[in-house]
Amino acid sequence: MTGVVAPAERWELLRGEVKGAAKKYSQDRCAARQVADGRAVVLAVADGHGSAPHFRSDLGARWAVEEFAVCAEEFALSAVRHDDAEPHAAEDTWWQGLGELRACARRLPQLVAHRWYERATLHDCNSPAHGTPRHTPKGPEHPSKGPDLTAYGTTLVGAVLTRRLLVCWQLGDGDVVVLDAAGTPYTPLYTGPDLGDETDSLCAPESWHRARCHWQPLTSEGPSGVLLSTDGLSKSFTDHQGFLDFAAGVQGRAHELGMPAVRSRLPEWLSRAAQYSGDDTTLVGAFEAEGHAAPRQNDAPHT
């Protein structure tokens, strides 16, 4: 149709992965994609535990990201339909739809965990992590137990962003940084500094009970950016504020140099962080595209 111009992309995506200096291969996996014709963004990072008991955690991390993406894309499509219905729906119908979306957001960690569990169980049945399982007598006096999926242990952090809604989920360590309309960073799921190497994991029984969720309906001034990262990034800083300054600096560089330049420099920034933390370091993000974003201070990222 003549005279009709397609709307500009609302978000620009960023994605980077760097192997830890002492690692043979990275245990991190990630995804950053636009769905619903660019009206929604799905982000995810997973950090396989990588220690000796978790020797298949790279697989666990990959499946965590893949299964989250499937579930999150379905959720994003529902959220976009709710966005589109807003101007035309009766107020009570709109609020009912929002409540249904929130219920779906609460159920999503359990759905992802079940899908992940099925994939890990199937893999372990075909290739047992601990060798051929011994025969176990069956009967009431010998109740059957599920497989031990410790070998596949992984964390998972994910987000869905639409014009009117931001939802973030987190199981285990990692970070979510949201940049508000003015570019000021905050961490909605932050629970304080890590006190050790233990973390919640998808391999734990009923792991979804430990998942945290951030639910944020958006006003006309929604977030200007959302960043998800594995803990290898935040651990490279001496304090939490330094990590927040880095997140704001990434956005500042994008405004100053353009997103293509930031994408080309991101591996260098993450490599520097990985040298300090010694861990795999992965970052994904979505930022307001040019034409949608207001001017902000051009802070340079540093580690």
mmCIF file of C-alpha atoms in Angstrom:
data_model
loop_
_atom_site.group_PDB
_atom_site.id
_atom_site.type_symbol
_atom_site.label_atom_id
_atom_site.label_comp_id
_atom_site.label_asym_id
_atom_site.label_seq_id
_atom_site.Cartn_x
_atom_site.Cartn_y
_atom_site.Cartn_z
ATOM 1 C CA MET A 1 0.000 0.000 0.000
ATOM 2 C CA THR A 2 1.502 3.345 -1.035
ATOM 3 C CA GLY A 3 2.009 5.999 1.581
ATOM 4 C CA VAL A 4 2.388 3.483 4.436
ATOM 5 C CA VAL A 5 5.774 3.335 6.136
ATOM 6 C CA ALA A 6 6.709 0.362 8.300
ATOM 7 C CA PRO A 7 7.460 1.392 11.889
ATOM 8 C CA ALA A 8 11.125 1.499 12.876
ATOM 9 C CA GLU A 9 12.443 -1.306 15.052
ATOM 10 C CA ARG A 10 11.800 -0.394 18.660
ATOM 11 C CA TRP A 11 14.773 -2.264 20.091
ATOM 12 C CA GLU A 12 18.347 -2.989 19.136
ATOM 13 C CA LEU A 13 19.776 -6.247 20.442
ATOM 14 C CA LEU A 14 23.196 -6.968 21.883
ATOM 15 C CA ARG A 15 24.784 -10.353 22.515
ATOM 16 C CA GLY A 16 28.263 -11.443 23.582
ATOM 17 C CA GLU A 17 29.887 -14.587 24.998
ATOM 18 C CA VAL A 18 33.467 -15.076 26.227
ATOM 19 C CA LYS A 19 35.054 -18.250 27.640
ATOM 20 C CA GLY A 20 36.676 -18.047 31.054
ATOM 21 C CA ALA A 21 40.465 -17.841 30.937
ATOM 22 C CA ALA A 22 40.971 -21.153 32.733
ATOM 23 C CA LYS A 23 38.110 -22.999 31.032
ATOM 24 C CA LYS A 24 38.407 -25.577 28.236
ATOM 25 C CA TYR A 25 35.066 -24.471 26.843
ATOM 26 C CA SER A 26 32.250 -22.182 27.909
ATOM 27 C CA GLN A 27 29.380 -23.500 30.010
ATOM 28 C CA ASP A 28 27.274 -20.396 29.257
ATOM 29 C CA ARG A 29 24.476 -20.220 26.705
ATOM 30 C CA CYS A 30 22.298 -17.277 25.668
ATOM 31 C CA ALA A 31 19.548 -16.032 23.356
ATOM 32 C CA ALA A 32 18.430 -12.582 22.222
ATOM 33 C CA ARG A 33 15.685 -12.338 19.622
ATOM 34 C CA GLN A 34 12.801 -10.208 18.502
ATOM 35 C CA VAL A 35 9.398 -11.852 18.140
ATOM 36 C CA ALA A 36 5.922 -10.777 17.019
ATOM 37 C CA ASP A 37 7.343 -8.807 14.084
ATOM 38 C CA GLY A 38 9.692 -6.912 16.356
ATOM 39 C CA ARG A 39 7.054 -5.877 18.891
ATOM 40 C CA ALA A 40 8.555 -8.016 21.653
ATOM 41 C CA VAL A 41 11.989 -9.142 22.770
ATOM 42 C CA VAL A 42 13.010 -12.408 24.430
ATOM 43 C CA LEU A 43 16.322 -12.524 26.305
ATOM 44 C CA ALA A 44 17.929 -15.406 28.190
ATOM 45 C CA VAL A 45 21.258 -16.462 29.695
ATOM 46 C CA ALA A 46 22.130 -19.728 31.420
ATOM 47 C CA ASP A 47 25.293 -20.646 33.292
ATOM 48 C CA GLY A 48 26.096 -24.345 33.523
ATOM 49 C CA HIS A 49 27.732 -25.040 36.876
ATOM 50 C CA GLY A 50 30.818 -26.570 35.264
ATOM 51 C CA SER A 51 32.267 -28.361 38.302
ATOM 52 C CA ALA A 52 33.106 -32.072 38.307
ATOM 53 C CA PRO A 53 29.658 -33.228 39.507
ATOM 54 C CA HIS A 54 28.053 -31.092 36.772
ATOM 55 C CA PHE A 55 30.093 -32.404 33.835
ATOM 56 C CA ARG A 56 27.178 -32.112 31.393
ATOM 57 C CA SER A 57 26.106 -28.648 32.430
ATOM 58 C CA ASP A 58 26.856 -27.171 28.998
ATOM 59 C CA LEU A 59 23.986 -29.317 27.709
ATOM 60 C CA GLY A 60 21.811 -28.280 30.628
ATOM 61 C CA ALA A 61 22.476 -24.605 29.927
ATOM 62 C CA ARG A 62 21.681 -25.003 26.226
ATOM 63 C CA TRP A 63 18.400 -26.764 26.951
ATOM 64 C CA ALA A 64 17.490 -24.167 29.582
ATOM 65 C CA VAL A 65 17.847 -21.341 27.058
ATOM 66 C CA GLU A 66 16.056 -23.254 24.305
ATOM 67 C CA GLU A 67 13.092 -24.271 26.461
ATOM 68 C CA PHE A 68 12.806 -20.835 28.021
ATOM 69 C CA ALA A 69 12.775 -19.270 24.549
ATOM 70 C CA VAL A 70 9.915 -21.521 23.424
ATOM 71 C CA CYS A 71 7.804 -20.701 26.494
ATOM 72 C CA ALA A 72 8.750 -17.016 26.562
ATOM 73 C CA GLU A 73 7.884 -16.505 22.893
ATOM 74 C CA GLU A 74 4.389 -17.872 23.511
ATOM 75 C CA PHE A 75 4.066 -15.563 26.505
ATOM 76 C CA ALA A 76 5.352 -12.616 24.442
ATOM 77 C CA LEU A 77 2.761 -13.226 21.727
ATOM 78 C CA SER A 78 0.012 -13.162 24.355
ATOM 79 C CA ALA A 79 1.452 -9.963 25.835
ATOM 80 C CA VAL A 80 1.561 -8.293 22.411
ATOM 81 C CA ARG A 81 -2.066 -9.243 21.765
ATOM 82 C CA HIS A 82 -2.930 -7.636 25.091
ATOM 83 C CA ASP A 83 -0.948 -4.523 24.099
ATOM 84 C CA ASP A 84 -2.894 -4.290 20.845
ATOM 85 C CA ALA A 85 -6.256 -4.791 22.526
ATOM 86 C CA GLU A 86 -5.731 -2.034 25.075
ATOM 87 C CA PRO A 87 -7.177 0.931 23.135
ATOM 88 C CA HIS A 88 -10.266 -1.003 22.077
ATOM 89 C CA ALA A 89 -11.092 -3.188 25.060
ATOM 90 C CA ALA A 90 -13.431 -2.326 27.892
ATOM 91 C CA GLU A 91 -11.514 -1.428 31.011
ATOM 92 C CA ASP A 92 -12.623 -4.481 33.003
ATOM 93 C CA THR A 93 -11.753 -6.790 30.102
ATOM 94 C CA TRP A 94 -8.302 -5.236 29.799
ATOM 95 C CA TRP A 95 -7.590 -5.663 33.504
ATOM 96 C CA GLN A 96 -8.814 -9.249 33.373
ATOM 97 C CA GLY A 97 -6.424 -9.919 30.491
ATOM 98 C CA LEU A 98 -3.559 -8.395 32.483
ATOM 99 C CA GLY A 99 -4.355 -10.651 35.404
ATOM 100 C CA GLU A 100 -4.319 -13.699 33.139
ATOM 101 C CA LEU A 101 -0.938 -12.647 31.784
ATOM 102 C CA ARG A 102 0.437 -12.327 35.298
ATOM 103 C CA ALA A 103 -0.813 -15.814 36.151
ATOM 104 C CA CYS A 104 0.952 -17.122 33.031
ATOM 105 C CA ALA A 105 4.155 -15.368 34.125
ATOM 106 C CA ARG A 106 3.984 -17.105 37.503
ATOM 107 C CA ARG A 107 3.500 -20.506 35.842
ATOM 108 C CA LEU A 108 6.269 -20.064 33.302
ATOM 109 C CA PRO A 109 9.201 -21.231 35.519
ATOM 110 C CA GLN A 110 7.412 -24.498 36.241
ATOM 111 C CA LEU A 111 6.654 -25.042 32.564
ATOM 112 C CA VAL A 112 10.272 -24.384 31.585
ATOM 113 C CA ALA A 113 11.543 -26.663 34.360
ATOM 114 C CA HIS A 114 9.287 -29.514 33.248
ATOM 115 C CA ARG A 115 10.403 -29.183 29.631
ATOM 116 C CA TRP A 116 14.054 -29.050 30.696
ATOM 117 C CA TYR A 117 13.586 -32.053 32.977
ATOM 118 C CA GLU A 118 12.119 -34.092 30.107
ATOM 119 C CA ARG A 119 15.067 -33.329 27.844
ATOM 120 C CA ALA A 120 17.672 -34.065 30.521
ATOM 121 C CA THR A 121 15.891 -37.274 31.537
ATOM 122 C CA LEU A 122 15.704 -38.519 27.965
ATOM 123 C CA HIS A 123 19.394 -37.786 27.422
ATOM 124 C CA ASP A 124 20.339 -39.511 30.667
ATOM 125 C CA CYS A 125 18.241 -42.577 29.783
ATOM 126 C CA ASN A 126 20.040 -42.912 26.453
ATOM 127 C CA SER A 127 23.468 -42.100 27.881
ATOM 128 C CA PRO A 128 23.493 -42.472 31.691
ATOM 129 C CA ALA A 129 25.699 -39.892 33.334
ATOM 130 C CA HIS A 130 26.887 -42.402 35.929
ATOM 131 C CA GLY A 131 27.097 -45.518 33.785
ATOM 132 C CA THR A 132 24.545 -48.284 33.331
ATOM 133 C CA PRO A 133 22.032 -47.978 36.169
ATOM 134 C CA ARG A 134 21.749 -50.942 38.503
ATOM 135 C CA HIS A 135 18.543 -52.940 38.605
ATOM 136 C CA THR A 136 16.288 -51.661 41.366
ATOM 137 C CA PRO A 137 13.481 -53.853 42.772
ATOM 138 C CA LYS A 138 10.027 -52.387 42.283
ATOM 139 C CA GLY A 139 7.118 -52.340 44.658
ATOM 140 C CA PRO A 140 5.730 -50.307 47.567
ATOM 141 C CA GLU A 141 8.727 -51.192 49.721
ATOM 142 C CA HIS A 142 11.086 -49.932 46.994
ATOM 143 C CA PRO A 143 9.592 -46.663 45.735
ATOM 144 C CA SER A 144 11.043 -45.510 42.431
ATOM 145 C CA LYS A 145 13.000 -42.274 42.288
ATOM 146 C CA GLY A 146 13.551 -39.920 39.390
ATOM 147 C CA PRO A 147 16.933 -39.738 37.705
ATOM 148 C CA ASP A 148 19.765 -37.792 39.277
ATOM 149 C CA LEU A 149 20.217 -34.829 36.918
ATOM 150 C CA THR A 150 23.043 -33.164 38.853
ATOM 151 C CA ALA A 151 25.362 -33.571 35.875
ATOM 152 C CA TYR A 152 23.194 -31.142 33.868
ATOM 153 C CA GLY A 153 22.896 -28.440 36.534
ATOM 154 C CA THR A 154 22.487 -24.858 35.342
ATOM 155 C CA THR A 155 21.108 -21.467 36.279
ATOM 156 C CA LEU A 156 18.640 -19.540 34.116
ATOM 157 C CA VAL A 157 17.808 -15.848 33.758
ATOM 158 C CA GLY A 158 15.228 -14.663 31.224
ATOM 159 C CA ALA A 159 13.117 -11.666 30.234
ATOM 160 C CA VAL A 160 10.272 -10.635 27.941
ATOM 161 C CA LEU A 161 9.916 -6.990 26.939
ATOM 162 C CA THR A 162 6.988 -5.479 25.031
ATOM 163 C CA ARG A 163 5.675 -1.965 24.581
ATOM 164 C CA ARG A 164 3.581 -2.238 27.744
ATOM 165 C CA LEU A 165 5.208 -4.933 29.851
ATOM 166 C CA LEU A 166 8.531 -6.126 31.240
ATOM 167 C CA VAL A 167 8.760 -9.496 32.972
ATOM 168 C CA CYS A 168 12.016 -11.036 34.244
ATOM 169 C CA TRP A 169 12.642 -14.448 35.781
ATOM 170 C CA GLN A 170 15.704 -15.753 37.607
ATOM 171 C CA LEU A 171 16.767 -19.101 39.022
ATOM 172 C CA GLY A 172 20.219 -19.116 40.547
ATOM 173 C CA ASP A 173 22.936 -16.528 40.130
ATOM 174 C CA GLY A 174 23.283 -14.027 37.306
ATOM 175 C CA ASP A 175 22.006 -10.488 36.896
ATOM 176 C CA VAL A 176 19.179 -8.443 35.398
ATOM 177 C CA VAL A 177 19.857 -4.732 34.923
ATOM 178 C CA VAL A 178 17.054 -2.413 33.827
ATOM 179 C CA LEU A 179 17.854 1.093 32.582
ATOM 180 C CA ASP A 180 14.965 3.463 33.219
ATOM 181 C CA ALA A 181 13.799 6.178 30.824
ATOM 182 C CA ALA A 182 16.612 8.461 32.011
ATOM 183 C CA GLY A 183 19.230 5.724 31.622
ATOM 184 C CA THR A 184 19.641 5.097 35.365
ATOM 185 C CA PRO A 185 20.340 1.401 36.072
ATOM 186 C CA TYR A 186 18.650 -0.724 38.717
ATOM 187 C CA THR A 187 18.598 -4.464 39.453
ATOM 188 C CA PRO A 188 15.032 -5.614 40.238
ATOM 189 C CA LEU A 189 15.974 -9.184 41.208
ATOM 190 C CA TYR A 190 19.214 -8.449 43.057
ATOM 191 C CA THR A 191 19.415 -10.155 46.473
ATOM 192 C CA GLY A 192 22.850 -9.003 47.591
ATOM 193 C CA PRO A 193 26.431 -10.138 46.974
ATOM 194 C CA ASP A 194 27.157 -13.839 46.511
ATOM 195 C CA LEU A 195 28.459 -15.435 49.689
ATOM 196 C CA GLY A 196 29.897 -18.546 48.023
ATOM 197 C CA ASP A 197 29.746 -20.831 45.011
ATOM 198 C CA GLU A 198 26.411 -22.480 45.859
ATOM 199 C CA THR A 199 23.445 -21.437 43.736
ATOM 200 C CA ASP A 200 19.930 -22.576 42.918
ATOM 201 C CA SER A 201 19.772 -24.883 39.928
ATOM 202 C CA LEU A 202 17.355 -26.357 37.423
ATOM 203 C CA CYS A 203 18.609 -29.817 38.396
ATOM 204 C CA ALA A 204 17.107 -29.508 41.899
ATOM 205 C CA PRO A 205 13.722 -31.132 42.620
ATOM 206 C CA GLU A 206 10.843 -28.694 41.977
ATOM 207 C CA SER A 207 13.366 -25.998 41.165
ATOM 208 C CA TRP A 208 10.666 -23.565 40.013
ATOM 209 C CA HIS A 209 9.742 -22.854 43.631
ATOM 210 C CA ARG A 210 13.049 -20.979 43.947
ATOM 211 C CA ALA A 211 12.594 -18.888 40.804
ATOM 212 C CA ARG A 212 12.148 -15.143 41.309
ATOM 213 C CA CYS A 213 9.936 -13.013 39.065
ATOM 214 C CA HIS A 214 9.830 -9.273 38.371
ATOM 215 C CA TRP A 215 6.520 -8.041 36.910
ATOM 216 C CA GLN A 216 6.460 -4.451 35.601
ATOM 217 C CA PRO A 217 3.606 -2.991 33.528
ATOM 218 C CA LEU A 218 5.049 -0.048 31.594
ATOM 219 C CA THR A 219 3.929 3.555 31.327
ATOM 220 C CA SER A 220 4.672 5.776 28.349
ATOM 221 C CA GLU A 221 8.212 6.059 29.749
ATOM 222 C CA GLY A 222 9.250 2.428 29.915
ATOM 223 C CA PRO A 223 12.811 1.176 30.297
ATOM 224 C CA SER A 224 15.380 2.385 27.796
ATOM 225 C CA GLY A 225 17.308 -0.862 28.074
ATOM 226 C CA VAL A 226 17.421 -4.303 29.673
ATOM 227 C CA LEU A 227 20.607 -6.334 30.201
ATOM 228 C CA LEU A 228 20.953 -9.946 31.325
ATOM 229 C CA SER A 229 24.313 -11.470 32.223
ATOM 230 C CA THR A 230 25.855 -14.508 33.837
ATOM 231 C CA ASP A 231 27.653 -13.922 37.109
ATOM 232 C CA GLY A 232 31.053 -13.935 35.429
ATOM 233 C CA LEU A 233 30.418 -10.291 34.547
ATOM 234 C CA SER A 234 29.316 -8.891 37.906
ATOM 235 C CA LYS A 235 32.053 -10.844 39.716
ATOM 236 C CA SER A 236 34.687 -8.944 37.749
ATOM 237 C CA PHE A 237 33.835 -5.722 39.588
ATOM 238 C CA THR A 238 34.937 -4.827 43.090
ATOM 239 C CA ASP A 239 31.427 -3.687 44.045
ATOM 240 C CA HIS A 240 27.860 -3.647 42.799
ATOM 241 C CA GLN A 241 27.998 0.018 41.823
ATOM 242 C CA GLY A 242 30.881 -0.658 39.446
ATOM 243 C CA PHE A 243 28.752 -3.271 37.710
ATOM 244 C CA LEU A 244 25.842 -0.814 37.410
ATOM 245 C CA ASP A 245 28.199 1.820 35.987
ATOM 246 C CA PHE A 246 29.311 -0.667 33.345
ATOM 247 C CA ALA A 247 25.707 -1.356 32.330
ATOM 248 C CA ALA A 248 24.965 2.362 32.011
ATOM 249 C CA GLY A 249 28.222 2.791 30.115
ATOM 250 C CA VAL A 250 27.242 0.211 27.509
ATOM 251 C CA GLN A 251 24.159 2.254 26.728
ATOM 252 C CA GLY A 252 26.179 5.466 26.734
ATOM 253 C CA ARG A 253 28.595 3.997 24.187
ATOM 254 C CA ALA A 254 25.677 2.887 22.033
ATOM 255 C CA HIS A 255 24.368 6.462 21.913
ATOM 256 C CA GLU A 256 27.826 7.862 21.258
ATOM 257 C CA LEU A 257 29.190 5.338 18.758
ATOM 258 C CA GLY A 258 26.169 3.411 17.528
ATOM 259 C CA MET A 259 25.151 -0.153 18.264
ATOM 260 C CA PRO A 260 27.302 -1.734 15.502
ATOM 261 C CA ALA A 261 30.411 -0.281 17.143
ATOM 262 C CA VAL A 262 29.307 -1.548 20.564
ATOM 263 C CA ARG A 263 28.716 -5.028 19.141
ATOM 264 C CA SER A 264 32.240 -5.057 17.720
ATOM 265 C CA ARG A 265 33.793 -3.904 21.013
ATOM 266 C CA LEU A 266 31.715 -6.076 23.338
ATOM 267 C CA PRO A 267 34.003 -9.161 23.081
ATOM 268 C CA GLU A 268 36.918 -7.025 24.241
ATOM 269 C CA TRP A 269 34.966 -5.687 27.218
ATOM 270 C CA LEU A 270 33.762 -9.153 28.204
ATOM 271 C CA SER A 271 37.243 -10.646 27.780
ATOM 272 C CA ARG A 272 38.609 -8.057 30.182
ATOM 273 C CA ALA A 273 35.878 -8.947 32.672
ATOM 274 C CA ALA A 274 36.580 -12.673 32.256
ATOM 275 C CA GLN A 275 40.232 -12.090 33.104
ATOM 276 C CA TYR A 276 39.219 -10.584 36.434
ATOM 277 C CA SER A 277 36.514 -13.108 37.330
ATOM 278 C CA GLY A 278 38.127 -16.167 35.716
ATOM 279 C CA ASP A 279 34.643 -17.281 34.703
ATOM 280 C CA ASP A 280 32.690 -17.568 31.466
ATOM 281 C CA THR A 281 31.096 -14.174 30.808
ATOM 282 C CA THR A 282 27.917 -13.702 28.789
ATOM 283 C CA LEU A 283 25.764 -10.623 28.182
ATOM 284 C CA VAL A 284 22.566 -10.061 26.202
ATOM 285 C CA GLY A 285 20.534 -6.885 26.002
ATOM 286 C CA ALA A 286 17.827 -4.869 24.328
ATOM 287 C CA PHE A 287 18.012 -1.076 23.961
ATOM 288 C CA GLU A 288 15.659 1.509 22.569
ATOM 289 C CA ALA A 289 16.446 2.007 18.910
ATOM 290 C CA GLU A 290 17.344 5.416 17.536
ATOM 291 C CA GLY A 291 14.183 7.424 17.109
ATOM 292 C CA HIS A 292 12.602 5.898 20.216
ATOM 293 C CA ALA A 293 15.212 6.848 22.798
ATOM 294 C CA ALA A 294 15.782 10.227 24.432
ATOM 295 C CA PRO A 295 19.331 11.661 24.596
ATOM 296 C CA ARG A 296 21.321 10.421 27.578
ATOM 297 C CA GLN A 297 24.742 10.901 29.108
ATOM 298 C CA ASN A 298 27.472 9.070 27.191
ATOM 299 C CA ASP A 299 29.187 7.161 29.967
ATOM 300 C CA ALA A 300 31.940 4.810 28.849
ATOM 301 C CA PRO A 301 31.891 1.238 30.147
ATOM 302 C CA HIS A 302 34.866 0.154 32.198
ATOM 303 C CA THR A 303 35.999 -2.866 34.159
#
